[in-house]
Coordinates of C-alpha atoms in Angstrom, one line a residue:
Chain S
M153 CA 0.0 0.0 0.0
E154 CA 1.3 3.4 -0.9
K155 CA 2.0 5.6 2.1
F156 CA -0.7 8.1 2.9
S157 CA 0.4 11.6 2.1
L158 CA -1.6 14.8 2.9
S159 CA 0.2 16.7 0.1
K160 CA -1.6 14.4 -2.4
I161 CA -5.0 15.4 -1.2
S162 CA -6.6 18.5 -2.6
T163 CA -7.4 21.4 -0.3
R164 CA -10.2 22.6 -2.6
A165 CA -13.7 21.5 -3.5
P166 CA -14.2 19.2 -6.5
K167 CA -14.1 21.3 -9.7
K168 CA -17.7 20.7 -10.6
A169 CA -19.0 21.7 -7.1
D170 CA -21.0 24.9 -7.3
K171 CA -20.8 27.3 -4.4
E172 CA -24.5 28.4 -4.3
T173 CA -25.8 24.8 -4.7
F174 CA -23.6 23.6 -1.9
K175 CA -24.6 26.5 0.4
A176 CA -28.2 25.5 -0.1
K177 CA -27.4 21.9 0.6
T178 CA -25.7 22.9 3.9
A179 CA -28.6 25.1 4.9
R180 CA -30.9 22.1 4.4
L181 CA -28.6 19.8 6.4
L182 CA -28.5 22.2 9.3
E183 CA -32.3 22.3 9.5
Q184 CA -32.3 18.5 9.7
L185 CA -29.5 18.5 12.2
D186 CA -31.5 20.7 14.5
E187 CA -34.2 18.0 14.7
L188 CA -31.6 15.2 15.1
Q189 CA -29.9 17.1 17.9
Y190 CA -33.1 17.6 19.7
L191 CA -33.7 13.8 19.5
L192 CA -30.2 13.1 20.8
Y193 CA -30.8 15.4 23.7
A194 CA -34.2 13.8 24.5
E195 CA -33.1 10.2 24.1
R196 CA -29.9 10.6 26.2
K197 CA -28.5 7.3 24.9
H198 CA -25.7 8.6 22.8
A199 CA -23.2 11.5 22.9
L200 CA -21.3 13.1 20.1
L201 CA -17.7 14.3 20.3
V202 CA -16.4 16.4 17.5
I203 CA -12.7 17.0 17.3
L204 CA -11.4 19.8 15.1
Q205 CA -7.8 19.9 14.2
G206 CA -5.8 21.8 11.6
M207 CA -3.1 24.3 11.0
D208 CA -3.4 27.9 12.3
A209 CA -6.0 29.8 10.3
G210 CA -7.4 26.4 9.1
G211 CA -10.9 27.7 9.8
K212 CA -11.8 25.9 13.1
D213 CA -13.5 28.9 14.7
G214 CA -15.5 29.5 11.5
A215 CA -16.7 25.9 11.4
I216 CA -17.8 26.1 15.0
R217 CA -19.7 29.3 14.3
H218 CA -21.3 28.4 11.0
V219 CA -22.1 24.7 11.5
F220 CA -22.6 24.2 15.2
G221 CA -23.7 27.8 16.0
K222 CA -27.0 26.9 14.4
L223 CA -27.8 24.2 16.9
N224 CA -29.5 24.6 20.3
P225 CA -26.8 25.8 22.7
Q226 CA -28.4 23.8 25.5
G227 CA -27.1 20.6 23.9
V228 CA -23.9 21.9 22.4
Q229 CA -20.7 22.8 24.3
V230 CA -17.4 23.9 22.9
Q231 CA -14.1 23.4 24.7
S232 CA -10.9 25.0 23.4
F233 CA -7.6 23.5 24.5
K234 CA -4.7 25.9 24.9
V235 CA -1.2 25.3 26.2
P236 CA -1.6 23.2 29.4
T237 CA -1.4 24.8 32.8
S238 CA 1.2 23.7 35.2
E239 CA -1.5 21.8 37.2
E240 CA -2.5 20.0 34.0
L241 CA 1.1 19.1 33.2
E242 CA 1.4 17.3 36.6
H243 CA -1.2 14.8 35.3
D244 CA -1.3 12.5 32.3
F245 CA -2.1 14.3 29.1
L246 CA -5.7 12.9 29.0
W247 CA -6.6 14.1 32.5
R248 CA -7.7 17.6 31.4
I249 CA -9.4 16.1 28.3
H250 CA -11.5 13.5 30.1
R251 CA -13.5 16.0 32.2
Y252 CA -14.8 17.7 29.1
T253 CA -16.0 14.6 27.3
P254 CA -19.7 14.9 26.5
A255 CA -22.5 13.5 28.8
K256 CA -25.2 11.4 27.2
G257 CA -27.5 13.5 25.0
M258 CA -24.8 16.2 24.4
I259 CA -22.6 17.3 21.6
R260 CA -19.2 18.5 22.6
I261 CA -16.8 20.3 20.2
F262 CA -13.1 20.2 20.9
N263 CA -11.3 23.2 19.3
R264 CA -7.9 21.5 19.3
S265 CA -7.6 18.4 21.5
H266 CA -5.5 15.7 22.9
Y267 CA -4.0 15.3 19.4
E268 CA -1.9 18.5 20.1
D269 CA -0.1 16.4 22.6
V270 CA 1.4 14.3 19.7
L271 CA 1.7 17.2 17.2
V272 CA 3.0 20.6 18.5
T273 CA 4.9 18.7 21.2
R274 CA 6.7 16.6 18.6
V275 CA 7.4 19.5 16.2
H276 CA 9.1 21.3 19.1
K277 CA 10.8 18.1 20.3
L278 CA 9.2 18.4 23.8
I279 CA 8.6 14.6 23.9
S280 CA 10.5 11.6 22.6
D281 CA 9.3 9.3 19.9
K282 CA 8.7 6.6 22.4
T283 CA 6.5 8.9 24.5
A284 CA 4.6 10.0 21.4
H285 CA 3.9 6.3 20.4
Q286 CA 2.8 5.5 23.9
R287 CA 0.5 8.5 23.8
M288 CA -1.1 7.5 20.5
E289 CA -1.7 4.1 22.0
D290 CA -3.3 5.8 25.1
I291 CA -5.4 7.9 22.8
N292 CA -6.8 4.8 21.0
H293 CA -7.6 3.2 24.3
F294 CA -9.2 6.4 25.6
E295 CA -11.4 6.8 22.6
K296 CA -12.5 3.2 22.8
L297 CA -13.5 3.8 26.4
L298 CA -15.7 6.7 25.3
Q299 CA -17.2 4.5 22.5
H300 CA -18.0 1.8 25.0
N301 CA -20.1 4.4 26.8
G302 CA -22.1 5.4 23.7
T303 CA -20.0 8.4 22.6
H304 CA -19.6 8.7 18.8
I305 CA -16.4 10.5 17.8
L306 CA -15.9 12.5 14.7
K307 CA -12.4 13.7 13.9
F308 CA -11.9 16.4 11.4
Y309 CA -8.7 17.7 9.9
L310 CA -9.2 21.0 8.2
H311 CA -6.9 20.8 5.2
I312 CA -5.7 24.1 3.8
S313 CA -2.8 24.9 1.4
K314 CA 0.2 26.8 2.6
E315 CA -0.8 29.6 0.2
E316 CA -4.3 29.9 1.6
Q317 CA -2.8 30.1 5.1
A318 CA -0.5 32.9 4.0
E319 CA -3.5 34.9 2.7
R320 CA -5.4 34.4 5.9
L321 CA -2.6 35.3 8.2
Q322 CA -2.0 38.4 6.2
E323 CA -5.7 39.4 6.6
R324 CA -5.1 39.3 10.3
I325 CA -2.7 42.1 9.9
D326 CA -4.6 44.1 7.2
D327 CA -8.2 43.7 8.3
P328 CA -9.0 45.6 11.5
R329 CA -11.9 43.2 12.3
K330 CA -9.4 40.3 12.2
Q331 CA -6.4 41.9 13.9
W332 CA -7.4 40.5 17.3
K333 CA -6.5 37.1 16.0
Y334 CA -3.0 38.2 15.0
N335 CA -0.2 36.3 16.7
A336 CA 3.4 36.7 15.6
N337 CA 4.0 33.2 16.6
D338 CA 1.8 31.9 13.8
F339 CA 4.4 33.0 11.3
K340 CA 7.1 31.1 13.2
E341 CA 5.0 28.0 13.3
R342 CA 4.4 28.3 9.6
Q343 CA 8.0 27.6 9.0
R344 CA 7.4 24.1 10.5
W345 CA 4.7 23.4 8.0
H346 CA 6.3 20.3 6.7
D347 CA 7.0 18.9 10.2
Y348 CA 3.4 19.4 11.1
L349 CA 2.2 17.6 8.0
G350 CA 4.5 14.6 8.8
Y351 CA 3.3 14.3 12.3
Y352 CA -0.3 14.6 11.2
E353 CA 0.2 11.8 8.8
T354 CA 1.5 9.6 11.6
V355 CA -1.6 10.5 13.7
F356 CA -3.9 9.5 10.8
E357 CA -2.1 6.2 10.5
R358 CA -1.8 5.3 14.1
C359 CA -5.0 6.8 15.5
G360 CA -7.1 6.2 12.4
P361 CA -8.7 3.1 11.2
D362 CA -11.1 2.3 14.0
I363 CA -12.3 5.8 14.5
P364 CA -11.4 7.4 11.2
W365 CA -10.4 11.0 10.4
T366 CA -12.2 13.1 7.9
I367 CA -9.8 15.2 5.8
V368 CA -11.8 18.3 5.0
P369 CA -10.8 20.3 1.9
A370 CA -10.9 23.7 3.7
D371 CA -9.5 26.4 1.4
Q372 CA -13.2 27.4 0.6
N373 CA -15.3 27.8 3.7
W374 CA -18.5 26.9 2.0
Y375 CA -17.2 23.5 1.1
K376 CA -15.6 22.9 4.5
E377 CA -19.0 23.7 6.1
Y378 CA -20.8 21.3 3.8
V379 CA -18.5 18.4 4.5
I380 CA -18.7 18.8 8.3
A381 CA -22.5 19.3 8.3
R382 CA -22.9 16.3 6.0
T383 CA -20.7 14.0 8.2
V384 CA -22.4 15.0 11.4
Y385 CA -25.8 14.5 9.8
D386 CA -24.9 11.1 8.5
T387 CA -23.6 10.0 11.8
L388 CA -26.6 11.1 13.8
K389 CA -29.0 9.8 11.2
K390 CA -27.5 6.3 11.5
L391 CA -28.2 6.1 15.2
H392 CA -31.9 5.4 14.6
M393 CA -32.9 7.5 17.7
R394 CA -36.4 7.6 19.1
Y395 CA -38.1 9.8 21.5
P396 CA -38.4 8.0 24.9
G397 CA -41.9 7.2 25.9
L398 CA -43.5 7.9 29.3
K399 CA -41.5 6.7 32.2
G400 CA -42.7 4.1 34.7
Chain U
M189 CA -2.9 -23.9 36.5
E190 CA -5.3 -24.2 39.3
K191 CA -8.0 -21.5 39.4
F192 CA -7.2 -18.8 41.8
S193 CA -9.6 -19.0 44.8
L194 CA -9.9 -16.4 47.6
S195 CA -11.3 -19.0 49.9
K196 CA -8.0 -20.8 49.9
I197 CA -6.1 -17.8 51.1
S198 CA -5.9 -17.2 54.9
T199 CA -7.5 -14.1 56.3
R200 CA -5.1 -14.2 59.3
A201 CA -1.5 -13.5 60.0
P202 CA 1.0 -16.4 59.8
K203 CA 0.9 -18.4 63.0
K204 CA 4.4 -17.5 64.1
A205 CA 3.8 -13.7 63.6
D206 CA 3.9 -11.9 66.9
K207 CA 1.6 -8.9 67.3
E208 CA 4.0 -6.7 69.3
T209 CA 7.0 -7.4 67.0
F210 CA 4.9 -6.5 64.0
K211 CA 3.6 -3.4 65.5
A212 CA 7.1 -2.3 66.1
K213 CA 8.1 -3.1 62.5
T214 CA 5.2 -1.1 61.2
A215 CA 6.1 1.9 63.4
R216 CA 9.6 1.8 62.0
L217 CA 8.3 1.5 58.4
L218 CA 6.1 4.5 58.9
E219 CA 9.0 6.6 60.0
Q220 CA 10.9 5.7 56.9
L221 CA 7.8 6.3 54.8
D222 CA 7.6 9.8 56.1
E223 CA 11.0 10.5 54.6
L224 CA 10.3 8.8 51.3
Q225 CA 7.0 10.7 50.9
Y226 CA 8.9 14.0 51.4
L227 CA 11.3 13.0 48.7
L228 CA 8.4 12.0 46.4
Y229 CA 6.9 15.4 47.0
A230 CA 10.1 17.3 46.4
E231 CA 11.2 15.4 43.3
R232 CA 7.7 15.5 41.6
K233 CA 8.6 12.8 39.1
H234 CA 6.4 10.0 40.4
A235 CA 2.9 9.7 41.8
L236 CA 1.4 7.0 43.9
L237 CA -2.1 5.7 43.6
V238 CA -3.3 3.4 46.4
I239 CA -6.5 1.5 45.7
L240 CA -8.3 0.0 48.7
Q241 CA -11.0 -2.5 48.1
G242 CA -12.7 -5.1 50.3
M243 CA -16.0 -6.2 51.8
D244 CA -18.0 -4.0 54.1
A245 CA -16.2 -3.7 57.5
G246 CA -13.0 -4.9 55.8
G247 CA -11.0 -2.2 57.5
K248 CA -10.4 0.3 54.8
D249 CA -11.1 3.3 57.0
G250 CA -8.8 2.0 59.7
A251 CA -6.0 1.4 57.1
I252 CA -6.2 5.0 55.9
R253 CA -6.1 6.3 59.4
H254 CA -3.4 4.2 60.8
V255 CA -1.0 3.9 57.8
F256 CA -1.5 7.0 55.7
G257 CA -2.7 9.2 58.6
K258 CA 0.9 9.3 59.7
L259 CA 2.1 11.0 56.6
N260 CA 2.3 14.7 55.7
P261 CA -1.3 15.6 54.7
Q262 CA 0.1 18.1 52.2
G263 CA 1.1 15.2 50.0
V264 CA -1.6 12.7 50.7
Q265 CA -5.2 13.0 49.5
V266 CA -8.0 10.5 50.1
Q267 CA -10.9 10.1 47.8
S268 CA -13.9 8.0 48.7
F269 CA -16.2 6.8 45.9
K270 CA -19.8 6.4 46.7
V271 CA -22.8 5.5 44.5
P272 CA -22.4 7.6 41.4
T273 CA -24.5 10.8 41.0
S274 CA -26.8 11.1 38.0
E275 CA -24.3 13.5 36.4
E276 CA -21.6 10.9 36.8
L277 CA -23.8 8.2 35.3
E278 CA -24.1 10.2 32.2
H279 CA -20.4 9.8 31.5
D280 CA -18.2 6.7 31.1
F281 CA -17.5 5.1 34.5
L282 CA -13.9 6.3 34.5
W283 CA -14.8 9.9 34.0
R284 CA -15.3 10.7 37.7
I285 CA -12.3 8.6 38.6
H286 CA -9.8 10.3 36.3
R287 CA -10.1 13.8 37.9
Y288 CA -8.9 12.4 41.2
T289 CA -5.8 10.6 39.9
P290 CA -2.7 11.9 41.7
A291 CA -0.6 14.7 40.4
K292 CA 3.2 14.2 40.3
G293 CA 4.6 14.2 43.8
M294 CA 1.4 13.2 45.4
I295 CA -0.1 10.1 47.0
R296 CA -3.8 9.5 46.4
I297 CA -5.8 6.9 48.3
F298 CA -8.9 5.6 46.7
N299 CA -11.4 4.3 49.3
R300 CA -13.3 2.1 46.9
S301 CA -12.6 2.8 43.3
H302 CA -13.5 2.1 39.6
Y303 CA -13.4 -1.6 40.6
E304 CA -16.8 -1.1 42.2
D305 CA -18.1 -0.7 38.7
V306 CA -17.3 -4.3 38.0
L307 CA -18.2 -5.6 41.5
V308 CA -21.3 -4.2 43.1
T309 CA -22.8 -3.6 39.7
R310 CA -22.4 -7.3 38.8
V311 CA -23.6 -8.6 42.0
H312 CA -26.8 -6.6 41.5
K313 CA -27.0 -7.4 37.8
L314 CA -26.9 -3.8 36.8
I315 CA -24.6 -4.5 33.9
S316 CA -24.2 -7.4 31.5
D317 CA -21.2 -9.7 31.4
K318 CA -20.2 -8.1 28.1
T319 CA -20.2 -4.6 29.6
A320 CA -18.3 -5.9 32.6
H321 CA -15.6 -7.4 30.3
Q322 CA -15.4 -4.2 28.3
R323 CA -15.0 -2.3 31.5
M324 CA -12.2 -4.5 32.8
E325 CA -10.4 -3.9 29.5
D326 CA -11.0 -0.2 29.9
I327 CA -9.6 -0.3 33.4
N328 CA -6.4 -2.0 32.2
H329 CA -5.9 0.6 29.5
F330 CA -6.7 3.4 31.9
E331 CA -4.2 2.2 34.5
K332 CA -1.6 1.8 31.8
L333 CA -2.1 5.5 30.8
L334 CA -1.5 6.5 34.4
Q335 CA 1.7 4.3 34.5
H336 CA 2.9 5.9 31.3
N337 CA 2.8 9.2 33.2
G338 CA 4.8 8.0 36.1
T339 CA 2.0 6.9 38.4
H340 CA 2.6 3.8 40.4
I341 CA -0.5 1.9 41.3
L342 CA -0.9 -0.3 44.4
K343 CA -4.1 -2.3 44.6
F344 CA -5.0 -3.8 48.0
Y345 CA -7.8 -6.3 48.7
L346 CA -8.5 -6.4 52.4
H347 CA -9.3 -10.0 53.0
I348 CA -11.5 -10.8 56.0
S349 CA -13.5 -13.9 56.9
K350 CA -17.2 -13.9 56.9
E351 CA -17.1 -14.6 60.7
E352 CA -14.9 -11.6 61.3
Q353 CA -17.3 -9.4 59.3
A354 CA -20.2 -10.6 61.4
E355 CA -18.4 -9.6 64.6
R356 CA -17.5 -6.2 63.2
L357 CA -21.0 -5.5 61.9
Q358 CA -22.4 -6.5 65.3
E359 CA -20.0 -4.0 67.0
R360 CA -21.6 -1.3 64.9
I361 CA -24.9 -2.1 66.7
D362 CA -23.4 -2.7 70.2
D363 CA -20.7 -0.1 70.4
P364 CA -22.0 3.5 70.8
R365 CA -18.7 4.8 69.3
K366 CA -19.3 2.7 66.2
Q367 CA -23.0 3.1 65.7
W368 CA -22.6 5.9 63.2
K369 CA -21.2 3.3 60.8
Y370 CA -24.3 1.1 61.1
N371 CA -26.1 0.5 57.8
A372 CA -28.9 -2.0 57.6
N373 CA -27.9 -2.6 54.0
D374 CA -24.6 -4.1 55.0
F375 CA -26.5 -7.1 56.4
K376 CA -28.3 -7.5 53.1
E377 CA -25.0 -7.3 51.1
R378 CA -23.5 -9.9 53.4
Q379 CA -25.9 -12.4 52.0
R380 CA -24.2 -12.0 48.6
W381 CA -20.8 -12.8 50.1
H382 CA -20.2 -15.7 47.7
D383 CA -21.1 -13.6 44.6
Y384 CA -18.8 -10.8 45.7
L385 CA -15.9 -13.3 46.1
G386 CA -16.5 -14.7 42.6
Y387 CA -16.5 -11.3 41.0
Y388 CA -13.4 -10.3 43.0
E389 CA -11.7 -13.4 41.7
T390 CA -12.5 -12.4 38.1
V391 CA -11.1 -8.9 38.8
F392 CA -7.8 -10.3 40.1
E393 CA -7.6 -12.5 37.1
R394 CA -8.4 -10.0 34.4
C395 CA -7.0 -6.8 36.0
G396 CA -4.1 -8.4 37.6
P397 CA -0.9 -9.6 36.2
D398 CA 0.6 -6.3 34.9
I399 CA -0.4 -4.2 38.0
P400 CA -0.9 -6.9 40.6
W401 CA -3.2 -7.0 43.5
T402 CA -2.0 -7.5 47.1
I403 CA -4.3 -9.8 49.0
V404 CA -4.0 -8.5 52.6
P405 CA -4.9 -10.9 55.4
A406 CA -7.1 -8.5 57.3
D407 CA -8.8 -10.2 60.2
Q408 CA -6.2 -8.7 62.5
N409 CA -5.6 -5.0 62.0
W410 CA -2.0 -5.0 63.2
Y411 CA -1.1 -7.5 60.4
K412 CA -3.1 -5.6 57.8
E413 CA -1.4 -2.4 58.6
Y414 CA 2.0 -4.0 58.5
V415 CA 1.4 -5.5 55.0
I416 CA 0.2 -2.2 53.6
A417 CA 3.0 -0.2 55.1
R418 CA 5.6 -2.7 53.9
T419 CA 4.2 -2.7 50.3
V420 CA 4.1 1.1 50.1
Y421 CA 7.6 1.3 51.5
D422 CA 9.0 -1.2 49.1
T423 CA 7.4 0.5 46.2
L424 CA 8.7 4.0 47.0
K425 CA 12.1 2.7 48.0
K426 CA 12.6 1.1 44.5
L427 CA 12.1 4.4 42.8
H428 CA 15.6 5.6 43.7
M429 CA 14.3 9.2 44.1
R430 CA 16.7 12.1 44.6
Y431 CA 16.2 15.6 45.8
P432 CA 16.3 17.9 42.8
G433 CA 19.2 20.3 42.7
L434 CA 19.0 24.1 42.2
K435 CA 17.1 25.0 39.0
G436 CA 18.6 26.9 36.1

């Protein structure tokens, strides 16, 4: 089998995909998702964990706003993971993650996740290869535990080109409405682009087959939103959920 | 290999063991433990998780008081696990456990633990065998995660005879200083003695070899305290801890 390579996967929508058509499709999916989420919440048998990963400016915040922002906030919670605190670093790397996993009936969005602990940490050589491999094994076990409890896990990699990233980072300098997002460090991290890709590929390989990753072509926001909405919809639809009847 | 059976293991100290001699040994061990704990706390490389399981009136509270009560409370924390709350039940069974795992440098005592989720729940047929087997697999993975992070796990089963339990439960009725511990339910659970033993044996078998259980003969408190103190001492001693030097 040929080795999986991110650079061979397009960051753009298929050529024949039409923006307006897909925007309409997404809108329809979101309406149906609203109903499915209500059912998820009422039935309280399943939970959904959505993991969003990607390069800086990959469009994670936008995806949260435009896809999950349409759902009932009572049943959707977002958790962003930043650099761990010193208290968090004194525990295993999944300790801080576990407390934010979704309760039954809930959708939890992870804006970055435990995968950073085998990505940014490897790019900056903060952990050894051995530790990284142990952690990926730990991640597989951990996700299995969540599955055992009825949590469905969707893992999205927002796939943008290096050129698209350059444009978006530049906008954070030029556009006064985006300047709050500017971080000089993003330009430094950009120089490690190739390292990040390589470590992402390892993650897809080792933490992949059982709970697969969706590689989302993300240069165009309208297509990215469609792919995510579609994947979430298909997942919830397959659960064959029902409203619980009267109790007792 | 002959099947492991708890009923073949004595609940009493070896015949030649002398109470006063062992009490003196324990006192000496506790002095040395005090020093080792200080080192654990200063070095902050390792953590110790002590799991105490056993039948009702098996002597868990006494072990905590007489062994760990001698250590510096700054570095020792006890967590008791009761019947899960409804919030806890909406997550996987390790969710509530994970947040109480010890930070580096710390000793955490679990008074009952995640093992209840494959013991009392099985005795009362609250979960299927399949779920129980999944959970034991999850437990092994979870404990491995903690080990990867430098947490050493000691699992103690406080082994008492059914006759000794009867005496202790009766004391909770007769002795005004112990009446606060009386719970009518303990007498009901006592009728399931054999079921509990069977499920404990399964636990020792499936969640055993890598991180072994210590079966503590616990009819006599002085011997129980000695075995626990000795095991904790031996574990910490083997870590070859050192005081960290000046930083930077």
